[in-house]
Short mmCIF file of N, CA and C in Angstrom, two decimals:
data_model
loop_
_atom_site.label_atom_id
_atom_site.label_comp_id
_atom_site.label_asym_id
_atom_site.label_seq_id
_atom_site.Cartn_x
_atom_site.Cartn_y
_atom_site.Cartn_z
N MET J 1 -14.90 -1.61 3.33
CA MET J 1 -14.33 -0.48 2.61
C MET J 1 -13.13 0.05 3.41
N PRO J 2 -12.02 0.25 2.76
CA PRO J 2 -10.84 0.75 3.48
C PRO J 2 -11.04 2.19 3.93
N ASP J 3 -10.35 2.55 5.00
CA ASP J 3 -10.43 3.91 5.54
C ASP J 3 -9.46 4.80 4.78
N PRO J 4 -9.94 5.87 4.13
CA PRO J 4 -9.07 6.72 3.32
C PRO J 4 -8.06 7.53 4.11
N LYS J 5 -8.14 7.51 5.44
CA LYS J 5 -7.19 8.27 6.27
C LYS J 5 -5.89 7.51 6.50
N TRP J 6 -5.82 6.27 6.02
CA TRP J 6 -4.66 5.43 6.28
C TRP J 6 -4.03 4.95 4.98
N PHE J 7 -2.72 4.74 5.03
CA PHE J 7 -2.03 4.09 3.92
C PHE J 7 -2.52 2.65 3.87
N GLN J 8 -2.76 2.18 2.66
CA GLN J 8 -3.27 0.84 2.47
C GLN J 8 -2.14 -0.14 2.20
N PRO J 9 -2.25 -1.35 2.70
CA PRO J 9 -1.24 -2.38 2.45
C PRO J 9 -1.50 -3.08 1.12
N ARG J 10 -0.67 -4.07 0.82
CA ARG J 10 -0.93 -4.93 -0.33
C ARG J 10 -2.18 -5.75 -0.06
N PRO J 11 -2.83 -6.21 -1.10
CA PRO J 11 -3.96 -7.13 -0.89
C PRO J 11 -3.47 -8.40 -0.19
N SER J 12 -4.39 -9.09 0.44
CA SER J 12 -4.05 -10.32 1.13
C SER J 12 -4.91 -11.46 0.58
N ALA J 13 -4.27 -12.56 0.25
CA ALA J 13 -5.00 -13.73 -0.25
C ALA J 13 -5.79 -14.41 0.86
N ASN J 14 -5.47 -14.10 2.13
CA ASN J 14 -6.13 -14.76 3.26
C ASN J 14 -6.81 -13.77 4.20
N ASN J 15 -7.12 -12.60 3.68
CA ASN J 15 -7.82 -11.58 4.47
C ASN J 15 -7.04 -11.18 5.72
N TYR J 16 -5.70 -11.16 5.60
CA TYR J 16 -4.77 -10.72 6.65
C TYR J 16 -4.83 -11.58 7.92
N ALA J 17 -5.30 -12.82 7.79
CA ALA J 17 -5.39 -13.71 8.94
C ALA J 17 -4.02 -14.30 9.26
N GLY J 18 -3.48 -13.97 10.42
CA GLY J 18 -2.17 -14.45 10.82
C GLY J 18 -2.10 -15.94 11.05
N ASP J 19 -3.23 -16.55 11.32
CA ASP J 19 -3.23 -17.99 11.56
C ASP J 19 -3.38 -18.80 10.27
N ASN J 20 -3.48 -18.10 9.15
CA ASN J 20 -3.71 -18.77 7.87
C ASN J 20 -2.86 -18.13 6.78
N SER J 21 -1.59 -17.92 7.09
CA SER J 21 -0.70 -17.25 6.16
C SER J 21 -0.47 -18.08 4.92
N GLY J 22 -0.55 -17.44 3.76
CA GLY J 22 -0.27 -18.15 2.52
C GLY J 22 -0.77 -17.39 1.32
N ALA J 23 -0.32 -17.84 0.17
CA ALA J 23 -0.68 -17.23 -1.10
C ALA J 23 -1.96 -17.85 -1.65
N SER J 24 -2.46 -17.28 -2.73
CA SER J 24 -3.68 -17.80 -3.35
C SER J 24 -3.42 -19.02 -4.20
N ASN J 25 -2.18 -19.20 -4.65
CA ASN J 25 -1.77 -20.28 -5.54
C ASN J 25 -2.40 -20.17 -6.93
N LEU J 26 -2.89 -18.98 -7.29
CA LEU J 26 -3.40 -18.76 -8.63
C LEU J 26 -2.23 -18.40 -9.53
N GLY J 27 -2.15 -19.04 -10.68
CA GLY J 27 -1.04 -18.83 -11.60
C GLY J 27 -1.34 -17.76 -12.64
N PRO J 28 -0.35 -17.46 -13.48
CA PRO J 28 -0.49 -16.38 -14.46
C PRO J 28 -1.55 -16.65 -15.53
N ASN J 29 -1.99 -17.87 -15.70
CA ASN J 29 -3.03 -18.19 -16.68
C ASN J 29 -4.42 -18.26 -16.05
N SER J 30 -4.51 -17.94 -14.77
CA SER J 30 -5.78 -18.04 -14.06
C SER J 30 -6.70 -16.87 -14.41
N GLU J 31 -7.89 -17.20 -14.88
CA GLU J 31 -8.89 -16.16 -15.16
C GLU J 31 -9.34 -15.49 -13.86
N ASP J 32 -9.38 -16.23 -12.76
CA ASP J 32 -9.75 -15.65 -11.47
C ASP J 32 -8.72 -14.60 -11.03
N LEU J 33 -7.44 -14.90 -11.22
CA LEU J 33 -6.40 -13.94 -10.87
C LEU J 33 -6.49 -12.71 -11.75
N LEU J 34 -6.67 -12.88 -13.04
CA LEU J 34 -6.79 -11.74 -13.95
C LEU J 34 -7.97 -10.86 -13.57
N LYS J 35 -9.10 -11.48 -13.24
CA LYS J 35 -10.27 -10.71 -12.82
C LYS J 35 -9.98 -9.95 -11.53
N ALA J 36 -9.35 -10.61 -10.57
CA ALA J 36 -9.03 -9.97 -9.29
C ALA J 36 -8.09 -8.78 -9.50
N VAL J 37 -7.08 -8.94 -10.34
CA VAL J 37 -6.14 -7.85 -10.61
C VAL J 37 -6.86 -6.68 -11.28
N ASN J 38 -7.69 -6.96 -12.27
CA ASN J 38 -8.43 -5.89 -12.95
C ASN J 38 -9.40 -5.19 -12.01
N ASP J 39 -10.09 -5.95 -11.17
CA ASP J 39 -11.00 -5.35 -10.19
C ASP J 39 -10.23 -4.48 -9.19
N ARG J 40 -9.09 -4.98 -8.72
CA ARG J 40 -8.29 -4.21 -7.77
C ARG J 40 -7.76 -2.93 -8.43
N ARG J 41 -7.31 -3.03 -9.69
CA ARG J 41 -6.78 -1.85 -10.38
C ARG J 41 -7.84 -0.75 -10.43
N ALA J 42 -9.06 -1.10 -10.80
CA ALA J 42 -10.13 -0.12 -10.88
C ALA J 42 -10.45 0.45 -9.50
N ALA J 43 -10.49 -0.40 -8.50
CA ALA J 43 -10.84 0.04 -7.14
C ALA J 43 -9.75 0.95 -6.56
N VAL J 44 -8.49 0.56 -6.70
CA VAL J 44 -7.38 1.36 -6.16
C VAL J 44 -7.30 2.70 -6.88
N ALA J 45 -7.45 2.70 -8.20
CA ALA J 45 -7.40 3.95 -8.97
C ALA J 45 -8.51 4.90 -8.52
N ALA J 46 -9.71 4.39 -8.35
CA ALA J 46 -10.81 5.23 -7.89
C ALA J 46 -10.58 5.74 -6.47
N PHE J 47 -10.10 4.87 -5.60
CA PHE J 47 -9.87 5.21 -4.20
C PHE J 47 -8.80 6.29 -4.05
N ASP J 48 -7.71 6.16 -4.84
CA ASP J 48 -6.60 7.11 -4.75
C ASP J 48 -6.73 8.27 -5.73
N GLY J 49 -7.72 8.22 -6.61
CA GLY J 49 -7.91 9.30 -7.57
C GLY J 49 -6.81 9.40 -8.60
N VAL J 50 -6.38 8.25 -9.12
CA VAL J 50 -5.29 8.21 -10.11
C VAL J 50 -5.74 7.44 -11.36
N ASP J 51 -4.95 7.56 -12.40
CA ASP J 51 -5.17 6.81 -13.63
C ASP J 51 -4.93 5.32 -13.35
N PRO J 52 -5.83 4.45 -13.76
CA PRO J 52 -5.62 3.02 -13.52
C PRO J 52 -4.29 2.49 -14.04
N ALA J 53 -3.79 3.07 -15.12
CA ALA J 53 -2.51 2.60 -15.68
C ALA J 53 -1.33 2.89 -14.77
N SER J 54 -1.49 3.82 -13.82
CA SER J 54 -0.39 4.19 -12.93
C SER J 54 -0.35 3.40 -11.63
N VAL J 55 -1.33 2.54 -11.40
CA VAL J 55 -1.39 1.77 -10.15
C VAL J 55 -0.25 0.74 -10.13
N PRO J 56 0.61 0.80 -9.10
CA PRO J 56 1.74 -0.15 -9.03
C PRO J 56 1.29 -1.60 -8.84
N ALA J 57 2.12 -2.50 -9.29
CA ALA J 57 1.79 -3.94 -9.25
C ALA J 57 1.51 -4.43 -7.84
N ASP J 58 2.22 -3.88 -6.83
CA ASP J 58 2.02 -4.41 -5.48
C ASP J 58 0.68 -3.98 -4.88
N ALA J 59 -0.02 -3.04 -5.51
CA ALA J 59 -1.36 -2.69 -5.08
C ALA J 59 -2.38 -3.68 -5.63
N LEU J 60 -1.92 -4.52 -6.55
CA LEU J 60 -2.82 -5.42 -7.26
C LEU J 60 -2.63 -6.89 -6.90
N THR J 61 -1.47 -7.23 -6.38
CA THR J 61 -1.15 -8.63 -6.11
C THR J 61 -0.75 -8.82 -4.65
N ALA J 62 -1.17 -9.92 -4.09
CA ALA J 62 -0.85 -10.23 -2.70
C ALA J 62 0.59 -10.74 -2.58
N SER J 63 1.17 -10.55 -1.43
CA SER J 63 2.49 -11.12 -1.17
C SER J 63 2.36 -12.63 -0.98
N GLY J 64 3.48 -13.31 -0.97
CA GLY J 64 3.47 -14.76 -0.80
C GLY J 64 2.82 -15.20 0.50
N SER J 65 3.02 -14.43 1.56
CA SER J 65 2.45 -14.79 2.86
C SER J 65 1.07 -14.17 3.07
N GLY J 66 0.78 -13.11 2.34
CA GLY J 66 -0.46 -12.37 2.56
C GLY J 66 -0.38 -11.46 3.77
N LEU J 67 0.80 -11.36 4.39
CA LEU J 67 0.95 -10.58 5.62
C LEU J 67 2.09 -9.56 5.56
N ASP J 68 2.76 -9.43 4.43
CA ASP J 68 3.90 -8.53 4.32
C ASP J 68 3.47 -7.09 4.60
N PRO J 69 4.11 -6.41 5.57
CA PRO J 69 3.71 -5.04 5.89
C PRO J 69 4.31 -4.00 4.93
N HIS J 70 5.13 -4.42 3.99
CA HIS J 70 5.81 -3.47 3.10
C HIS J 70 5.07 -3.28 1.78
N ILE J 71 5.09 -2.03 1.32
CA ILE J 71 4.61 -1.69 -0.01
C ILE J 71 5.73 -0.98 -0.74
N SER J 72 5.61 -0.87 -2.04
CA SER J 72 6.62 -0.16 -2.82
C SER J 72 6.57 1.33 -2.52
N VAL J 73 7.67 1.98 -2.77
CA VAL J 73 7.72 3.44 -2.61
C VAL J 73 6.69 4.08 -3.56
N ALA J 74 6.56 3.52 -4.76
CA ALA J 74 5.59 4.06 -5.73
C ALA J 74 4.17 3.98 -5.19
N TYR J 75 3.81 2.87 -4.56
CA TYR J 75 2.45 2.73 -4.02
C TYR J 75 2.25 3.69 -2.85
N ALA J 76 3.24 3.85 -2.01
CA ALA J 76 3.13 4.81 -0.90
C ALA J 76 2.93 6.22 -1.44
N LYS J 77 3.74 6.59 -2.43
CA LYS J 77 3.65 7.95 -3.00
C LYS J 77 2.32 8.18 -3.70
N GLU J 78 1.77 7.14 -4.29
CA GLU J 78 0.45 7.26 -4.94
C GLU J 78 -0.62 7.66 -3.93
N GLN J 79 -0.46 7.26 -2.68
CA GLN J 79 -1.47 7.49 -1.66
C GLN J 79 -1.32 8.82 -0.92
N VAL J 80 -0.21 9.52 -1.13
CA VAL J 80 0.10 10.74 -0.37
C VAL J 80 -0.99 11.79 -0.48
N ASN J 81 -1.45 12.09 -1.69
CA ASN J 81 -2.45 13.16 -1.85
C ASN J 81 -3.75 12.83 -1.13
N ARG J 82 -4.18 11.56 -1.20
CA ARG J 82 -5.41 11.16 -0.50
C ARG J 82 -5.26 11.32 1.01
N ILE J 83 -4.15 10.85 1.53
CA ILE J 83 -3.91 10.93 2.98
C ILE J 83 -3.88 12.39 3.43
N ALA J 84 -3.15 13.21 2.69
CA ALA J 84 -3.03 14.63 3.05
C ALA J 84 -4.41 15.30 3.06
N LYS J 85 -5.21 15.02 2.04
CA LYS J 85 -6.55 15.60 1.96
C LYS J 85 -7.43 15.13 3.12
N GLU J 86 -7.45 13.83 3.35
CA GLU J 86 -8.32 13.26 4.39
C GLU J 86 -7.92 13.71 5.80
N ARG J 87 -6.63 13.89 6.01
CA ARG J 87 -6.14 14.26 7.35
C ARG J 87 -5.89 15.76 7.50
N LYS J 88 -6.17 16.49 6.41
CA LYS J 88 -5.97 17.95 6.41
C LYS J 88 -4.54 18.31 6.81
N LEU J 89 -3.60 17.60 6.17
CA LEU J 89 -2.17 17.82 6.38
C LEU J 89 -1.56 18.33 5.09
N PRO J 90 -0.48 19.10 5.17
CA PRO J 90 0.22 19.49 3.94
C PRO J 90 0.76 18.26 3.21
N VAL J 91 0.65 18.26 1.90
CA VAL J 91 1.16 17.16 1.09
C VAL J 91 2.63 16.93 1.40
N GLU J 92 3.38 18.02 1.59
CA GLU J 92 4.82 17.92 1.86
C GLU J 92 5.09 17.14 3.15
N THR J 93 4.25 17.32 4.15
CA THR J 93 4.41 16.62 5.43
C THR J 93 4.24 15.12 5.24
N VAL J 94 3.20 14.74 4.51
CA VAL J 94 2.93 13.31 4.29
C VAL J 94 4.03 12.71 3.41
N ALA J 95 4.44 13.44 2.39
CA ALA J 95 5.50 12.94 1.50
C ALA J 95 6.80 12.76 2.27
N LYS J 96 7.09 13.66 3.20
CA LYS J 96 8.32 13.54 4.00
C LYS J 96 8.26 12.30 4.89
N LEU J 97 7.08 11.99 5.43
CA LEU J 97 6.94 10.78 6.24
C LEU J 97 7.19 9.53 5.40
N VAL J 98 6.71 9.53 4.16
CA VAL J 98 7.00 8.39 3.27
C VAL J 98 8.50 8.26 3.09
N ASP J 99 9.17 9.38 2.84
CA ASP J 99 10.63 9.35 2.69
C ASP J 99 11.31 8.83 3.95
N ASN J 100 10.83 9.30 5.12
CA ASN J 100 11.43 8.90 6.39
C ASN J 100 11.25 7.41 6.69
N TYR J 101 10.17 6.82 6.20
CA TYR J 101 9.88 5.41 6.48
C TYR J 101 10.21 4.49 5.31
N THR J 102 10.91 5.02 4.32
CA THR J 102 11.39 4.18 3.22
C THR J 102 12.62 3.43 3.69
N GLU J 103 12.56 2.12 3.56
CA GLU J 103 13.66 1.25 3.98
C GLU J 103 14.45 0.81 2.76
N GLY J 104 15.75 0.66 2.93
CA GLY J 104 16.63 0.28 1.83
C GLY J 104 16.49 -1.18 1.44
N HIS J 105 17.33 -1.58 0.55
CA HIS J 105 17.35 -2.96 0.07
C HIS J 105 17.74 -3.91 1.20
N SER J 106 17.17 -5.10 1.19
CA SER J 106 17.55 -6.12 2.17
C SER J 106 19.04 -6.43 2.02
N LEU J 107 19.74 -6.50 3.13
CA LEU J 107 21.17 -6.75 3.16
C LEU J 107 21.95 -5.73 2.32
N GLY J 108 21.31 -4.61 2.04
CA GLY J 108 21.99 -3.56 1.30
C GLY J 108 21.97 -3.70 -0.20
N PHE J 109 21.49 -4.86 -0.72
CA PHE J 109 21.51 -5.03 -2.18
C PHE J 109 20.38 -5.89 -2.75
N LEU J 110 19.60 -6.54 -1.92
CA LEU J 110 18.54 -7.42 -2.41
C LEU J 110 17.21 -6.70 -2.52
N GLY J 111 16.49 -6.93 -3.60
CA GLY J 111 15.15 -6.41 -3.75
C GLY J 111 15.09 -4.91 -3.93
N ASP J 112 13.90 -4.38 -3.79
CA ASP J 112 13.64 -2.96 -3.95
C ASP J 112 13.44 -2.30 -2.61
N GLU J 113 13.57 -0.98 -2.60
CA GLU J 113 13.24 -0.23 -1.39
C GLU J 113 11.75 -0.42 -1.11
N GLY J 114 11.37 -0.33 0.15
CA GLY J 114 9.97 -0.49 0.52
C GLY J 114 9.60 0.40 1.68
N VAL J 115 8.33 0.48 1.95
CA VAL J 115 7.79 1.29 3.04
C VAL J 115 6.96 0.38 3.92
N ASN J 116 7.25 0.36 5.22
CA ASN J 116 6.49 -0.43 6.17
C ASN J 116 5.21 0.33 6.50
N VAL J 117 4.07 -0.18 6.04
CA VAL J 117 2.79 0.50 6.20
C VAL J 117 2.41 0.64 7.68
N VAL J 118 2.73 -0.34 8.48
CA VAL J 118 2.38 -0.29 9.91
C VAL J 118 3.09 0.88 10.59
N LEU J 119 4.39 0.99 10.37
CA LEU J 119 5.16 2.08 10.98
C LEU J 119 4.75 3.43 10.39
N LEU J 120 4.50 3.48 9.09
CA LEU J 120 4.08 4.73 8.46
C LEU J 120 2.73 5.18 8.99
N ASN J 121 1.78 4.27 9.15
CA ASN J 121 0.48 4.65 9.69
C ASN J 121 0.58 5.08 11.15
N LYS J 122 1.49 4.47 11.90
CA LYS J 122 1.71 4.92 13.29
C LYS J 122 2.22 6.36 13.28
N ALA J 123 3.14 6.67 12.40
CA ALA J 123 3.66 8.03 12.30
C ALA J 123 2.57 9.02 11.85
N ILE J 124 1.71 8.59 10.93
CA ILE J 124 0.60 9.44 10.49
C ILE J 124 -0.34 9.73 11.65
N SER J 125 -0.57 8.74 12.50
CA SER J 125 -1.50 8.92 13.62
C SER J 125 -0.97 9.93 14.64
N GLU J 126 0.33 10.16 14.62
CA GLU J 126 0.94 11.09 15.58
C GLU J 126 1.00 12.52 15.05
N GLN J 127 0.55 12.76 13.83
CA GLN J 127 0.56 14.10 13.24
C GLN J 127 -0.64 14.89 13.74
N ARG J 128 -0.39 16.13 13.99
CA ARG J 128 -1.48 17.03 14.44
C ARG J 128 -1.57 18.22 13.55
#
């Protein structure tokens, strides 16, 4: 069970094992993938106390390597209220940390903005 005091990363197809980096290789027609996504949606929604329809895609699908430390800004923001409650911090403080650890597009134009969960959790651990 994940610890509610920490920002959660994307799911990992290899249980975050650095010596076994890789994707699940399940395709869009895979019933196993559909079941995993639906199970994750329900679990993440319950864990974060949100509507299942609002759970971002990166909370449901693993990265290609299974080790990417970045999550979407939407997924980070979804977790703010839970973190603030669990750590007894003002919501504004946690939201500001998400803003501070939001990284821009790769090379200034590729992909979406993201939040490095490792660095964000380190910053959360330093809050008093």
